[in-house]
PDB file of C-alpha atoms in Angstrom:
ATOM      1  CA  MET A 265       0.000   0.000   0.000  1.00  0.00           C
ATOM      2  CA  LYS A 266       2.858   2.357   0.834  1.00  0.00           C
ATOM      3  CA  ASN A 267       4.504   1.638  -2.524  1.00  0.00           C
ATOM      4  CA  ALA A 268       1.303   2.468  -4.431  1.00  0.00           C
ATOM      5  CA  ALA A 269       0.848   5.767  -2.558  1.00  0.00           C
ATOM      6  CA  PHE A 270       4.500   6.657  -3.130  1.00  0.00           C
ATOM      7  CA  SER A 271       4.185   5.844  -6.856  1.00  0.00           C
ATOM      8  CA  ILE A 272       1.102   8.058  -7.173  1.00  0.00           C
ATOM      9  CA  PHE A 273       2.915  10.865  -5.359  1.00  0.00           C
ATOM     10  CA  ILE A 274       5.933  10.630  -7.692  1.00  0.00           C
ATOM     11  CA  LEU A 275       3.652  10.504 -10.749  1.00  0.00           C
ATOM     12  CA  SER A 276       1.747  13.598  -9.611  1.00  0.00           C
ATOM     13  CA  LEU A 277       5.033  15.490  -9.145  1.00  0.00           C
ATOM     14  CA  GLY A 278       5.948  14.597 -12.710  1.00  0.00           C
ATOM     15  CA  LEU A 279       2.675  16.012 -14.037  1.00  0.00           C
ATOM     16  CA  LEU A 280       2.905  19.222 -12.020  1.00  0.00           C
ATOM     17  CA  PRO A 281       5.121  21.142 -14.495  1.00  0.00           C
ATOM     18  CA  ALA A 282       2.689  20.392 -17.326  1.00  0.00           C
ATOM     19  CA  ALA A 283      -0.049  22.337 -15.576  1.00  0.00           C
ATOM     20  CA  CYS A 284       2.091  25.319 -14.563  1.00  0.00           C
ATOM     21  CA  THR A 285       2.083  28.632 -16.333  1.00  0.00           C
ATOM     22  CA  TRP A 286       4.759  30.936 -15.035  1.00  0.00           C
ATOM     23  CA  VAL A 287       4.175  33.971 -17.267  1.00  0.00           C
ATOM     24  CA  GLU A 288       1.199  36.160 -16.429  1.00  0.00           C
ATOM     25  CA  PRO A 289       0.043  39.031 -18.658  1.00  0.00           C
ATOM     26  CA  THR A 290       0.301  42.559 -17.273  1.00  0.00           C
ATOM     27  CA  VAL A 291      -2.492  45.097 -17.648  1.00  0.00           C
ATOM     28  CA  SER A 292      -0.499  47.020 -20.270  1.00  0.00           C
ATOM     29  CA  GLY A 293       0.594  43.770 -21.942  1.00  0.00           C
ATOM     30  CA  ASN A 294      -3.054  42.804 -22.436  1.00  0.00           C
ATOM     31  CA  ALA A 295      -3.489  45.957 -24.558  1.00  0.00           C
ATOM     32  CA  VAL A 296      -0.775  44.885 -27.037  1.00  0.00           C
ATOM     33  CA  ARG A 297      -2.176  43.100 -30.088  1.00  0.00           C
ATOM     34  CA  VAL A 298      -0.398  40.399 -32.048  1.00  0.00           C
ATOM     35  CA  ALA A 299      -0.505  40.970 -35.822  1.00  0.00           C
ATOM     36  CA  TYR A 300      -0.125  37.375 -37.003  1.00  0.00           C
ATOM     37  CA  ASP A 301      -0.785  38.501 -40.572  1.00  0.00           C
ATOM     38  CA  GLY A 302       2.100  40.998 -40.406  1.00  0.00           C
ATOM     39  CA  LYS A 303      -0.084  43.889 -41.539  1.00  0.00           C
ATOM     40  CA  VAL A 304       1.487  46.902 -39.902  1.00  0.00           C
ATOM     41  CA  ALA A 305       1.304  49.433 -42.748  1.00  0.00           C
ATOM     42  CA  GLY A 306       1.232  52.948 -41.356  1.00  0.00           C
ATOM     43  CA  CYS A 307       2.771  51.840 -38.055  1.00  0.00           C
ATOM     44  CA  ARG A 308       6.100  53.061 -36.655  1.00  0.00           C
ATOM     45  CA  ASP A 309       8.832  50.596 -35.751  1.00  0.00           C
ATOM     46  CA  ALA A 310       9.423  50.546 -31.966  1.00  0.00           C
ATOM     47  CA  GLY A 311      12.167  47.916 -31.813  1.00  0.00           C
ATOM     48  CA  THR A 312      12.799  44.207 -31.472  1.00  0.00           C
ATOM     49  CA  VAL A 313      11.671  42.077 -28.545  1.00  0.00           C
ATOM     50  CA  ALA A 314      13.522  38.820 -27.842  1.00  0.00           C
ATOM     51  CA  VAL A 315      12.016  36.552 -25.175  1.00  0.00           C
ATOM     52  CA  THR A 316      12.883  33.177 -23.659  1.00  0.00           C
ATOM     53  CA  VAL A 317      11.141  30.708 -21.357  1.00  0.00           C
ATOM     54  CA  ALA A 318      11.999  27.236 -20.099  1.00  0.00           C
ATOM     55  CA  ASP A 319      10.979  24.679 -22.725  1.00  0.00           C
ATOM     56  CA  LYS A 320      12.075  21.708 -20.637  1.00  0.00           C
ATOM     57  CA  ILE A 321      12.522  20.960 -16.972  1.00  0.00           C
ATOM     58  CA  ALA A 322      15.099  18.268 -16.274  1.00  0.00           C
ATOM     59  CA  PHE A 323      13.966  15.439 -18.592  1.00  0.00           C
ATOM     60  CA  TYR A 324      10.453  16.792 -19.079  1.00  0.00           C
ATOM     61  CA  HIS A 325       9.735  18.658 -22.335  1.00  0.00           C
ATOM     62  CA  ARG A 326       6.950  21.203 -21.851  1.00  0.00           C
ATOM     63  CA  SER A 327       4.058  21.467 -24.285  1.00  0.00           C
ATOM     64  CA  GLU A 328       5.107  23.487 -27.332  1.00  0.00           C
ATOM     65  CA  TYR A 329       1.719  25.235 -27.241  1.00  0.00           C
ATOM     66  CA  LYS A 330       2.221  26.312 -23.641  1.00  0.00           C
ATOM     67  CA  VAL A 331       5.755  27.505 -24.393  1.00  0.00           C
ATOM     68  CA  ALA A 332       4.557  29.467 -27.452  1.00  0.00           C
ATOM     69  CA  ASP A 333       1.743  31.018 -25.403  1.00  0.00           C
ATOM     70  CA  GLU A 334       4.160  32.107 -22.678  1.00  0.00           C
ATOM     71  CA  LEU A 335       6.592  33.533 -25.235  1.00  0.00           C
ATOM     72  CA  GLU A 336       3.786  35.604 -26.754  1.00  0.00           C
ATOM     73  CA  THR A 337       2.652  36.813 -23.326  1.00  0.00           C
ATOM     74  CA  MET A 338       6.212  37.815 -22.402  1.00  0.00           C
ATOM     75  CA  ALA A 339       6.633  39.638 -25.728  1.00  0.00           C
ATOM     76  CA  ARG A 340       3.367  41.544 -25.215  1.00  0.00           C
ATOM     77  CA  ASN A 341       4.428  42.528 -21.682  1.00  0.00           C
ATOM     78  CA  GLU A 342       7.854  43.662 -22.913  1.00  0.00           C
ATOM     79  CA  ALA A 343       6.440  45.540 -25.917  1.00  0.00           C
ATOM     80  CA  ALA A 344       4.126  47.507 -23.623  1.00  0.00           C
ATOM     81  CA  SER A 345       7.177  48.776 -21.738  1.00  0.00           C
ATOM     82  CA  LEU A 346       8.726  50.252 -24.946  1.00  0.00           C
ATOM     83  CA  PRO A 347       5.851  51.419 -25.353  1.00  0.00           C
ATOM     84  CA  ALA A 348       4.429  49.652 -28.380  1.00  0.00           C
ATOM     85  CA  ASP A 349       0.879  48.525 -29.054  1.00  0.00           C
ATOM     86  CA  THR A 350       1.440  45.818 -31.702  1.00  0.00           C
ATOM     87  CA  ILE A 351       3.891  42.939 -32.139  1.00  0.00           C
ATOM     88  CA  VAL A 352       4.625  40.683 -35.108  1.00  0.00           C
ATOM     89  CA  PRO A 353       6.368  37.307 -34.662  1.00  0.00           C
ATOM     90  CA  ARG A 354       9.650  37.345 -36.624  1.00  0.00           C
ATOM     91  CA  SER A 355      10.599  33.745 -35.931  1.00  0.00           C
ATOM     92  CA  GLU A 356       9.056  30.494 -34.811  1.00  0.00           C
ATOM     93  CA  PRO A 357       9.571  29.421 -31.192  1.00  0.00           C
ATOM     94  CA  LYS A 358      12.769  27.371 -30.944  1.00  0.00           C
ATOM     95  CA  ASP A 359      14.318  25.985 -27.767  1.00  0.00           C
ATOM     96  CA  GLY A 360      12.130  28.295 -25.672  1.00  0.00           C
ATOM     97  CA  ALA A 361      13.147  31.483 -27.530  1.00  0.00           C
ATOM     98  CA  GLN A 362      11.410  33.727 -30.054  1.00  0.00           C
ATOM     99  CA  ARG A 363      11.819  37.194 -31.619  1.00  0.00           C
ATOM    100  CA  PHE A 364       9.074  39.738 -32.226  1.00  0.00           C
ATOM    101  CA  GLN A 365       9.104  43.123 -33.942  1.00  0.00           C
ATOM    102  CA  ALA A 366       7.276  45.831 -31.980  1.00  0.00           C
ATOM    103  CA  TYR A 367       5.294  48.654 -33.585  1.00  0.00           C
ATOM    104  CA  VAL A 368       3.285  51.706 -32.616  1.00  0.00           C
ATOM    105  CA  CYS A 369       0.079  51.631 -34.635  1.00  0.00           C
ATOM    106  CA  GLY A 370      -2.280  53.604 -32.409  1.00  0.00           C
ATOM    107  CA  LYS A 371      -1.960  56.692 -30.234  1.00  0.00           C
ATOM    108  CA  THR A 372       0.913  55.351 -28.146  1.00  0.00           C
ATOM    109  CA  GLN A 373       3.900  57.710 -28.182  1.00  0.00           C
ATOM    110  CA  LEU A 374       7.401  56.360 -28.669  1.00  0.00           C
ATOM    111  CA  ARG A 375       9.875  57.120 -25.902  1.00  0.00           C
ATOM    112  CA  GLN A 376      13.304  56.002 -24.821  1.00  0.00           C
ATOM    113  CA  ARG A 377      13.566  53.419 -22.039  1.00  0.00           C
ATOM    114  CA  GLY A 378      13.450  55.122 -18.647  1.00  0.00           C
ATOM    115  CA  GLU A 379      11.955  58.319 -20.086  1.00  0.00           C
ATOM    116  CA  ILE A 380       8.678  59.431 -18.541  1.00  0.00           C
ATOM    117  CA  SER A 381       6.071  59.822 -21.246  1.00  0.00           C
ATOM    118  CA  THR A 382       3.118  62.173 -21.404  1.00  0.00           C
ATOM    119  CA  PRO A 383      -0.095  60.514 -22.598  1.00  0.00           C
ATOM    120  CA  ALA A 384      -1.105  61.601 -26.116  1.00  0.00           C
ATOM    121  CA  SER A 385      -4.400  63.003 -24.874  1.00  0.00           C
ATOM    122  CA  GLN A 386      -2.755  65.210 -22.212  1.00  0.00           C
ATOM    123  CA  PRO A 387      -0.827  68.313 -23.362  1.00  0.00           C
ATOM    124  CA  PRO A 388       2.343  69.069 -21.375  1.00  0.00           C
ATOM    125  CA  THR A 389       2.006  71.353 -18.356  1.00  0.00           C
ATOM    126  CA  THR A 390       4.542  74.110 -17.636  1.00  0.00           C
ATOM    127  CA  GLN A 391       5.981  74.926 -14.197  1.00  0.00           C
ATOM    128  CA  ASP A 392       3.290  77.537 -13.501  1.00  0.00           C
ATOM    129  CA  GLY A 393       0.500  75.054 -14.282  1.00  0.00           C
ATOM    130  CA  VAL A 394      -0.382  76.440 -17.734  1.00  0.00           C
ATOM    131  CA  GLN A 395      -1.219  73.964 -20.472  1.00  0.00           C
ATOM    132  CA  THR A 396      -0.589  74.657 -24.146  1.00  0.00           C
ATOM    133  CA  PHE A 397      -2.767  73.309 -26.933  1.00  0.00           C
ATOM    134  CA  PRO A 398      -1.907  73.111 -30.638  1.00  0.00           C
ATOM    135  CA  VAL A 399      -3.973  75.385 -32.881  1.00  0.00           C
ATOM    136  CA  LYS A 400      -5.446  73.749 -35.935  1.00  0.00           C
ATOM    137  CA  GLU A 401      -5.948  76.070 -38.921  1.00  0.00           C
ATOM    138  CA  HIS A 402      -8.697  75.345 -41.441  1.00  0.00           C
TER     139      HIS A 402
END
């Protein structure tokens, strides 16, 4: 009886990694779309995103679908930090790694890493609290 319980315990430990997902989408990452068709005409290039996840644990090879899903989630999270709002896969997942090209297709403003950005809908405010608005001539 002890051997059977021990065998079930060992078997359940072996199945545990198959059910795990270690990469969770961020709020901003959820807003990034994946352009599988590669249609990004009119978009601005925001850079390349290279991501990696574990594709095997010891002797266990993880599901290629789960690995691909986690790679995409990581790329969306990373692209949001550029900021970019669209990614296009540039390679197939291989050995737990994949490359994506990031683009700005919407109202997201490009910025350098570490630079604080002003939302597109908010004009900049000067030191004395005055906001300036662009004048549109007709």
